[in-house]
Tab-separated table of C-alpha atoms in Angstrom:
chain	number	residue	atom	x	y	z
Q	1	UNK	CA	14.919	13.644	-1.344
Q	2	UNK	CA	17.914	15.979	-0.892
Q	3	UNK	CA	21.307	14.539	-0.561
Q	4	UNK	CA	21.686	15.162	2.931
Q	5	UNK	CA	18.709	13.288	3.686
Q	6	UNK	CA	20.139	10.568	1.669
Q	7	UNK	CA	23.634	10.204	3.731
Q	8	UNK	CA	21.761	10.462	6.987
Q	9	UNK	CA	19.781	7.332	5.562
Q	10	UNK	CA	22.956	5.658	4.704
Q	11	UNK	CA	24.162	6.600	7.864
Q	12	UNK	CA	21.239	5.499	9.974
Q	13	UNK	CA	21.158	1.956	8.375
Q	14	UNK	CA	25.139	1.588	9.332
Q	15	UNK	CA	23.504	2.059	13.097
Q	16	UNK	CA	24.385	5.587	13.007
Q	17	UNK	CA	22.457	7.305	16.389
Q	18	UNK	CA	23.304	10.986	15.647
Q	19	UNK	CA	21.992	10.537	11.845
Q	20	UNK	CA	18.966	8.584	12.921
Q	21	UNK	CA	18.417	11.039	15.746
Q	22	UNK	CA	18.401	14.145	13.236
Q	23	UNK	CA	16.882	12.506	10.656
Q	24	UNK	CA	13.824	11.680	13.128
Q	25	UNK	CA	13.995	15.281	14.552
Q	26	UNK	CA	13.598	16.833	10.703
Q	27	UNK	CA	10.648	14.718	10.090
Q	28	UNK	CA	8.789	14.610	13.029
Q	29	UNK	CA	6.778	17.914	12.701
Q	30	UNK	CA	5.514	16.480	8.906
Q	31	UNK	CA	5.003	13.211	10.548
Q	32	UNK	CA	3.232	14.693	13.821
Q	33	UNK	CA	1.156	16.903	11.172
Q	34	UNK	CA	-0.130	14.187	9.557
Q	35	UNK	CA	-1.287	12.059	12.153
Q	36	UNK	CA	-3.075	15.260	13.636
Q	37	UNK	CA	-4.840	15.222	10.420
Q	38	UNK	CA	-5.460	11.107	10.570
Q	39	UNK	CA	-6.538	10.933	14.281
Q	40	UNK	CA	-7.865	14.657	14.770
Q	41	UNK	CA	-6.595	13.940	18.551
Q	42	UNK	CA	-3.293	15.732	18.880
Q	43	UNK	CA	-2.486	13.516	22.139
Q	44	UNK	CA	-2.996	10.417	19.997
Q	45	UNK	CA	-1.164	12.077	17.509
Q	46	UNK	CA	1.986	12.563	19.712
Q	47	UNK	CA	2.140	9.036	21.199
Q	48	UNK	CA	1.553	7.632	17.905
Q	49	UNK	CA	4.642	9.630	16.423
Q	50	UNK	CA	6.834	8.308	19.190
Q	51	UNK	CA	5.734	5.032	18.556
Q	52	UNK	CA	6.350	5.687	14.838
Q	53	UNK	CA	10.008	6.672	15.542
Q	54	UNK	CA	10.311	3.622	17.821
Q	55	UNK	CA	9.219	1.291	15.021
Q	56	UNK	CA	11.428	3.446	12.467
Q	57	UNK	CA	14.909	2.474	14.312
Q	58	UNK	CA	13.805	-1.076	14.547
Q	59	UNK	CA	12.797	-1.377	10.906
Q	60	UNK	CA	15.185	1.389	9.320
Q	61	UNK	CA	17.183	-1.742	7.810
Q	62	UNK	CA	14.430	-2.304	5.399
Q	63	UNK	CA	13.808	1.095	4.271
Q	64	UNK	CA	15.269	0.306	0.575
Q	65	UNK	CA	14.278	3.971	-1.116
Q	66	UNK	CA	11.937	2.784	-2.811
Q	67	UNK	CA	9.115	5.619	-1.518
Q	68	UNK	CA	10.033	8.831	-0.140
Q	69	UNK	CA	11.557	8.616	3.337
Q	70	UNK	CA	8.417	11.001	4.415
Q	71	UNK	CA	5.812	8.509	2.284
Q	72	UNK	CA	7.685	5.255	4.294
Q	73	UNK	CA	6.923	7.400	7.468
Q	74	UNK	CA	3.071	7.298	6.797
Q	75	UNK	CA	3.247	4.029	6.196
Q	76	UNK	CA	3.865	2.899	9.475
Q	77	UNK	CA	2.219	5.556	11.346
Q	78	UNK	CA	-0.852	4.857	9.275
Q	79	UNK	CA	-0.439	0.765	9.988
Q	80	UNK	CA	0.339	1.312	13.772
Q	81	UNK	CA	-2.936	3.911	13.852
Q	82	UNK	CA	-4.746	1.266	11.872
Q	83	UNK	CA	-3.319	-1.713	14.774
Q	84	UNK	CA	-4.243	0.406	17.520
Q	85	UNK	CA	-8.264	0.757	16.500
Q	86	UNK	CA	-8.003	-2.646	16.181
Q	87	UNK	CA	-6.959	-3.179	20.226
Q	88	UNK	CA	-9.556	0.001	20.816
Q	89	UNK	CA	-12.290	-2.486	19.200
Q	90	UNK	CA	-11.628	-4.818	22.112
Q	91	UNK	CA	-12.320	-2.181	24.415
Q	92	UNK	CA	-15.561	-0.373	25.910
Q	93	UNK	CA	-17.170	1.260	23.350
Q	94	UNK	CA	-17.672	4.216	25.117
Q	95	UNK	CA	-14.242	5.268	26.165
Q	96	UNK	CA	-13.005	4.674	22.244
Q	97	UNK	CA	-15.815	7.662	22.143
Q	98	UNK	CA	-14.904	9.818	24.827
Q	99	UNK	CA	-11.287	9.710	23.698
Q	100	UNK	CA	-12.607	10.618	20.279
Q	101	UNK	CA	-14.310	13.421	21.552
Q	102	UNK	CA	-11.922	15.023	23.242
Q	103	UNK	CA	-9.123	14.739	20.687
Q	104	UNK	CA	-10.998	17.386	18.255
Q	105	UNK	CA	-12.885	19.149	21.011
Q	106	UNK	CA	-8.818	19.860	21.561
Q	107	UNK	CA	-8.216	20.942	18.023
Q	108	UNK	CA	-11.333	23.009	18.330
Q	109	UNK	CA	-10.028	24.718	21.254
Q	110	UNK	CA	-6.259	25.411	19.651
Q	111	UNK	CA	-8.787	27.042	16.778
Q	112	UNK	CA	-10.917	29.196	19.038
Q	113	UNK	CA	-8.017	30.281	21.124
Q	114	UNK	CA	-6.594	32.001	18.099
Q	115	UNK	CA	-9.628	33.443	17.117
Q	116	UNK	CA	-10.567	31.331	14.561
Q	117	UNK	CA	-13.974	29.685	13.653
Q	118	UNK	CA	-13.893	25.752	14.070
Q	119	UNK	CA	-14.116	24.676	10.404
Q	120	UNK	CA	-17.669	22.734	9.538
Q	121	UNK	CA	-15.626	20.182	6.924
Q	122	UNK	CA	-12.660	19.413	9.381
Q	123	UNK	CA	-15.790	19.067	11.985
Q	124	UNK	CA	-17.510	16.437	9.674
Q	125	UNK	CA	-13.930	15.158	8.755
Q	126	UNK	CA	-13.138	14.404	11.939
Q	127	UNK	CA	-16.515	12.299	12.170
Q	128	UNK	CA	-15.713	10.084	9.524
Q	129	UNK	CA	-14.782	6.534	10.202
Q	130	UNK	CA	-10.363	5.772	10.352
Q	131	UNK	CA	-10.583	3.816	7.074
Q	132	UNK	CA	-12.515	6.283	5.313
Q	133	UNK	CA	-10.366	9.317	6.835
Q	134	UNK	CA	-7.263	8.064	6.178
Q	135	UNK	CA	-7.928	7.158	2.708
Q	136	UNK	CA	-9.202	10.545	1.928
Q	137	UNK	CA	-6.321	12.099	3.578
Q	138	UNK	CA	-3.589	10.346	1.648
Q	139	UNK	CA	-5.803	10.715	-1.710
Q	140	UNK	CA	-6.837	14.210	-1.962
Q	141	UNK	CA	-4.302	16.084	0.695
Q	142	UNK	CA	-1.094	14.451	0.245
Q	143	UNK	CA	-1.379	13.407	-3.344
Q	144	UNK	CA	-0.533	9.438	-3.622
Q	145	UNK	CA	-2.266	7.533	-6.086
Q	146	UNK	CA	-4.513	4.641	-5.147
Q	147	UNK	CA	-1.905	1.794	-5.725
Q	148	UNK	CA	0.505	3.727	-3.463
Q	149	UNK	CA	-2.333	3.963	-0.935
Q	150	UNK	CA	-3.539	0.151	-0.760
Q	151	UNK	CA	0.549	-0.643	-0.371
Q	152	UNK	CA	0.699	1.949	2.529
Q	153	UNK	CA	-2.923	0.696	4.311
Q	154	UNK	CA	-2.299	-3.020	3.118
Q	155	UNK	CA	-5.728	-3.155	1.508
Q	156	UNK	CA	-6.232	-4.010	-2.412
Q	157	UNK	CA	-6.017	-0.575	-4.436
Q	158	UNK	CA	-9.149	-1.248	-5.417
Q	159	UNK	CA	-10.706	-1.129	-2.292
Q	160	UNK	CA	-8.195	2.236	-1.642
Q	161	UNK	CA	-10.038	3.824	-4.507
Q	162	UNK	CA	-13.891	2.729	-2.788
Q	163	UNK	CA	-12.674	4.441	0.218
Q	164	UNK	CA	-11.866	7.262	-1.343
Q	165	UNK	CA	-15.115	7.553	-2.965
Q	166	UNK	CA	-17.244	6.392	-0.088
Q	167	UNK	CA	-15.652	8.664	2.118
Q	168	UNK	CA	-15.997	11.771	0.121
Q	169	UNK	CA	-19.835	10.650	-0.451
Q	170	UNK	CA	-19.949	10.418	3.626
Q	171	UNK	CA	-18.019	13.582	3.677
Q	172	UNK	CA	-20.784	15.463	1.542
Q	173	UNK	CA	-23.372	13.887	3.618
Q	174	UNK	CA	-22.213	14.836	6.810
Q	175	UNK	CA	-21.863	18.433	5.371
Q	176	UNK	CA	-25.714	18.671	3.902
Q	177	UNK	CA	-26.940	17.220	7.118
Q	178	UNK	CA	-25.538	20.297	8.946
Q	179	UNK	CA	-27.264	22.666	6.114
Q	180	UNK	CA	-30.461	21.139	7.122
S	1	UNK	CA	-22.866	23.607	3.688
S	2	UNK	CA	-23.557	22.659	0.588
S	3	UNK	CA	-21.067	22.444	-2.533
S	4	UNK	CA	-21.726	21.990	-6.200
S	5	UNK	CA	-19.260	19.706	-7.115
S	6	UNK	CA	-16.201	17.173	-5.787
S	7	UNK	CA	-13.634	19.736	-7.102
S	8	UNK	CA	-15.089	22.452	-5.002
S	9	UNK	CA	-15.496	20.187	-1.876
S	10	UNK	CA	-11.784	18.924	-2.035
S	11	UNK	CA	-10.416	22.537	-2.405
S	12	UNK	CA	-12.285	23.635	0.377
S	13	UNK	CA	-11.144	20.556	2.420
S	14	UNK	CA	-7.602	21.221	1.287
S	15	UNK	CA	-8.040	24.605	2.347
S	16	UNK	CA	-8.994	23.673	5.705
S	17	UNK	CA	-6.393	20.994	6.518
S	18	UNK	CA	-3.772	23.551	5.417
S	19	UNK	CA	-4.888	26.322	8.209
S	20	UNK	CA	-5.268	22.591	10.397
S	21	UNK	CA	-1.560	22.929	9.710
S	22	UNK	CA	-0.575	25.941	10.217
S	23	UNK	CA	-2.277	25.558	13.750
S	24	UNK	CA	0.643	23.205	14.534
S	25	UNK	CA	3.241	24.368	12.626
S	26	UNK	CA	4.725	25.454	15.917
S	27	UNK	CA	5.528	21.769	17.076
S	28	UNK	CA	8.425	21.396	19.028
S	29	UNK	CA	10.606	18.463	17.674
S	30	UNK	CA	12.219	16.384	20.349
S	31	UNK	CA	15.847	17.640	21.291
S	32	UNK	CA	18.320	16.072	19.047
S	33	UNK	CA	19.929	14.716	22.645
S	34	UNK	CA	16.016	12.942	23.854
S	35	UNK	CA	16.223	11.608	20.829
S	36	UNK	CA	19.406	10.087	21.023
S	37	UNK	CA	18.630	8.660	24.280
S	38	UNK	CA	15.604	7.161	22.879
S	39	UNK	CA	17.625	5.402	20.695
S	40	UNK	CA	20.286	3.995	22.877
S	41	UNK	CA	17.338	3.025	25.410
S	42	UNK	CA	15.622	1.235	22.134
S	43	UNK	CA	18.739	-0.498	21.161
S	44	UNK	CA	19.525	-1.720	24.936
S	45	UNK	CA	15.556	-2.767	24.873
S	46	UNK	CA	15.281	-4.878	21.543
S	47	UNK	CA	18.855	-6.789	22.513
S	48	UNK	CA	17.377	-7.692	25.743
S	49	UNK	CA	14.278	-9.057	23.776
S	50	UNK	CA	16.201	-10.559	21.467
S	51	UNK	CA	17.863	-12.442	23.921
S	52	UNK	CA	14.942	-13.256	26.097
S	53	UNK	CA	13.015	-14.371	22.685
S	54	UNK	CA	15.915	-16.996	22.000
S	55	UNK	CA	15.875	-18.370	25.423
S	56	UNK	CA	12.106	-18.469	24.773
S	57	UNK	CA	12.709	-19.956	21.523
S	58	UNK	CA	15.184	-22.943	22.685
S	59	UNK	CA	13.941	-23.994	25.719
S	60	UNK	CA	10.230	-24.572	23.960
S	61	UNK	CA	11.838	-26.284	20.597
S	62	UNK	CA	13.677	-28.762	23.138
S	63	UNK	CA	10.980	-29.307	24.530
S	64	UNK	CA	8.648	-29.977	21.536
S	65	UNK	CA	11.431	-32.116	20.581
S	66	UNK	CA	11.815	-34.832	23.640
S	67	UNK	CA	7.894	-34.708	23.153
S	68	UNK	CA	7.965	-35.701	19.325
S	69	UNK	CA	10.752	-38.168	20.124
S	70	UNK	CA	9.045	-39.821	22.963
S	71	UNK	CA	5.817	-40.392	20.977
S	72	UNK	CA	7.543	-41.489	18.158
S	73	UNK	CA	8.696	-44.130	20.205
S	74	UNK	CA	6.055	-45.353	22.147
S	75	UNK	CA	3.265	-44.681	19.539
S	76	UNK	CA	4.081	-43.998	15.877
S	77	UNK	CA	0.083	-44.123	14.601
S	78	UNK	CA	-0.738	-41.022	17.025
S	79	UNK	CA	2.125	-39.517	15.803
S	80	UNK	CA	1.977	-40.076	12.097
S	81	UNK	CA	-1.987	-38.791	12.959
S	82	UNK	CA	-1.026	-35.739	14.735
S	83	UNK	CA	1.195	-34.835	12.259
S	84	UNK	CA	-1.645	-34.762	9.247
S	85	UNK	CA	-3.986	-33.139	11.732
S	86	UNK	CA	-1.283	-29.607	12.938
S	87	UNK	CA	-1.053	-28.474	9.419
S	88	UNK	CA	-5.018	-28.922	9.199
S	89	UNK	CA	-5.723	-27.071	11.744
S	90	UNK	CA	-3.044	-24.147	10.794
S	91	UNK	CA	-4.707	-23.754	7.953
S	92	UNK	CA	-8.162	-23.879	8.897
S	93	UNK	CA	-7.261	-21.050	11.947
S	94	UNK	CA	-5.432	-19.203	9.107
S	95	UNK	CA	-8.612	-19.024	7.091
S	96	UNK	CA	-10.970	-18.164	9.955
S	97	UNK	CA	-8.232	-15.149	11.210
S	98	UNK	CA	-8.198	-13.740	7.691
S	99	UNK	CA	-12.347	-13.748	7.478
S	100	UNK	CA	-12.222	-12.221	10.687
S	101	UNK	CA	-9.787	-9.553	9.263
S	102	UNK	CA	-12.003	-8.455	5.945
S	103	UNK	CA	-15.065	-8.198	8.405
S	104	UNK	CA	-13.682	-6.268	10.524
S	105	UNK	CA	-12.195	-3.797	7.969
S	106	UNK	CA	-15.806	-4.001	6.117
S	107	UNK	CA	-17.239	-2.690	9.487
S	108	UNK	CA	-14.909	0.243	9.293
């Protein structure tokens, strides 16, 4: 974390609103990006990352370094994602679907627009479930290890690392099926 | 699509969620000046709770109070009962919400 970053922390936790505001603004497009990549719906994605910042302000208090200011980010993007499904569960079943559907038809379209072919592992990524998605995600894309992951998703890292593995199982699955 | 091993899967998938990327990497941040509205609006918002909670918060504590006194005046063996049976109960709803919890993640 550069020292800038650092002082707008600082800043932020005195109840600074320019420094919280810039320090938002700088990581909102990594923070946006990866909840494109966890929800493969970029309109999900973008009410989730205002919600994100929203919970950020409240919570910036408690942000004690200890993780990268990006990592902390995830953390509650990832938890509020993870709270959301949870409502969604209470829901129909079909519009959970639908709105499912649409998000990576969406990202499908953004590819095919640009001339691009829709990629056949971001196709069967997008079908895994959250848990599995996620965990994949945070493993094998961004890097964290499996303790850092269970802290993040509030699950034992144990169960991170099963996730991991069951996921990238479903993952290869998914991507034989469309062979056949 | 078929791939030999993990190693070649996960560089392929890495791969692929970097071009996902690149698709967005022309996101448009909010202003610096939405975003300071946001958090003036936010501030004004969670005071308001705040407030509201604590009004929340007194009225039902006085009230739980005159209750407890009450009974502990008219009836101390319902009392002295009710209190062994509220941490019980916490406890036992505790128990069921967390079960509920690991099922639901074991679904996932």
């Amino acid at each position: 974390m550069g020292d800038g970053t650092l002082e707008k922390i600082r800043l932020a936790q005195q109840g600074d609103a320019k420094a919280t505001a810039m320090l938002l603004r700088e990581h909102y497009p990594f923070l946006y990006k990866y909840l494109i990549k966890a929800t493969m719906d970029p309109s999900l994605a973008e009410e989730l990352a205002q919600d994100t910042m929203v919970r950020c302000m409240e919570k910036m208090g408690s942000y004690n370094g200890s993780s990268a200011f990006s990592s902390w980010l995830i953390t509650i993007a990832s938890r509020l994602y993870i709270d959301r499904k949870r409502r969604w569960k209470r829901e129909l079943k079909w519009q959970k679907e639908q709105a499912q559907e649409q998000g990576s038809r969406s990202i499908r379209w953004r590819f095919e627009s640009r001339n691009m072919e829709w990629s056949e592992v971001l196709d069967a990524l997008s079908r895994l479930s959250t848990a599995h998605r996620m965990a994949v995600l945070l493993k094998h894309y961004y890097g964290y290890g499996y303790d850092e992951i269970g802290q993040m998703l509030q699950i034992p890292s144990g169960t991170a690392k099963s996730r991991v593995a069951a996921g990238l199982n479903q993952l290869r699955k998914e991507l034989d099926e469309d062979e056949v | 699509m078929r791939f030999n091993s993990d190693e070649e899967l996960l560089n392929k998938l890495s791969a692929e969620l970097e071009i996902l990327d690149q698709h967005y990497a022309d996101v448009a941040p909010p202003s610096l000046l939405e975003l300071e509205q946001l958090i003036a609006a936010e501030a004004i918002r969670r005071v308001k709770r705040q407030r509201r909670e604590l009004l929340i918060f007194s009225i039902v504590a006085l009230l739980l109070l005159s209750v407890v006194l009450s009974i502990l005046n008219s009836a101390p063996v319902l009392f002295w009962g009710l209190q062994a049976l509220f941490p019980l109960a916490a406890l036992g709803s505790l128990g069921v919400a967390r079960i509920r919890l690991r099922r639901e993640d074991a679904e996932e």
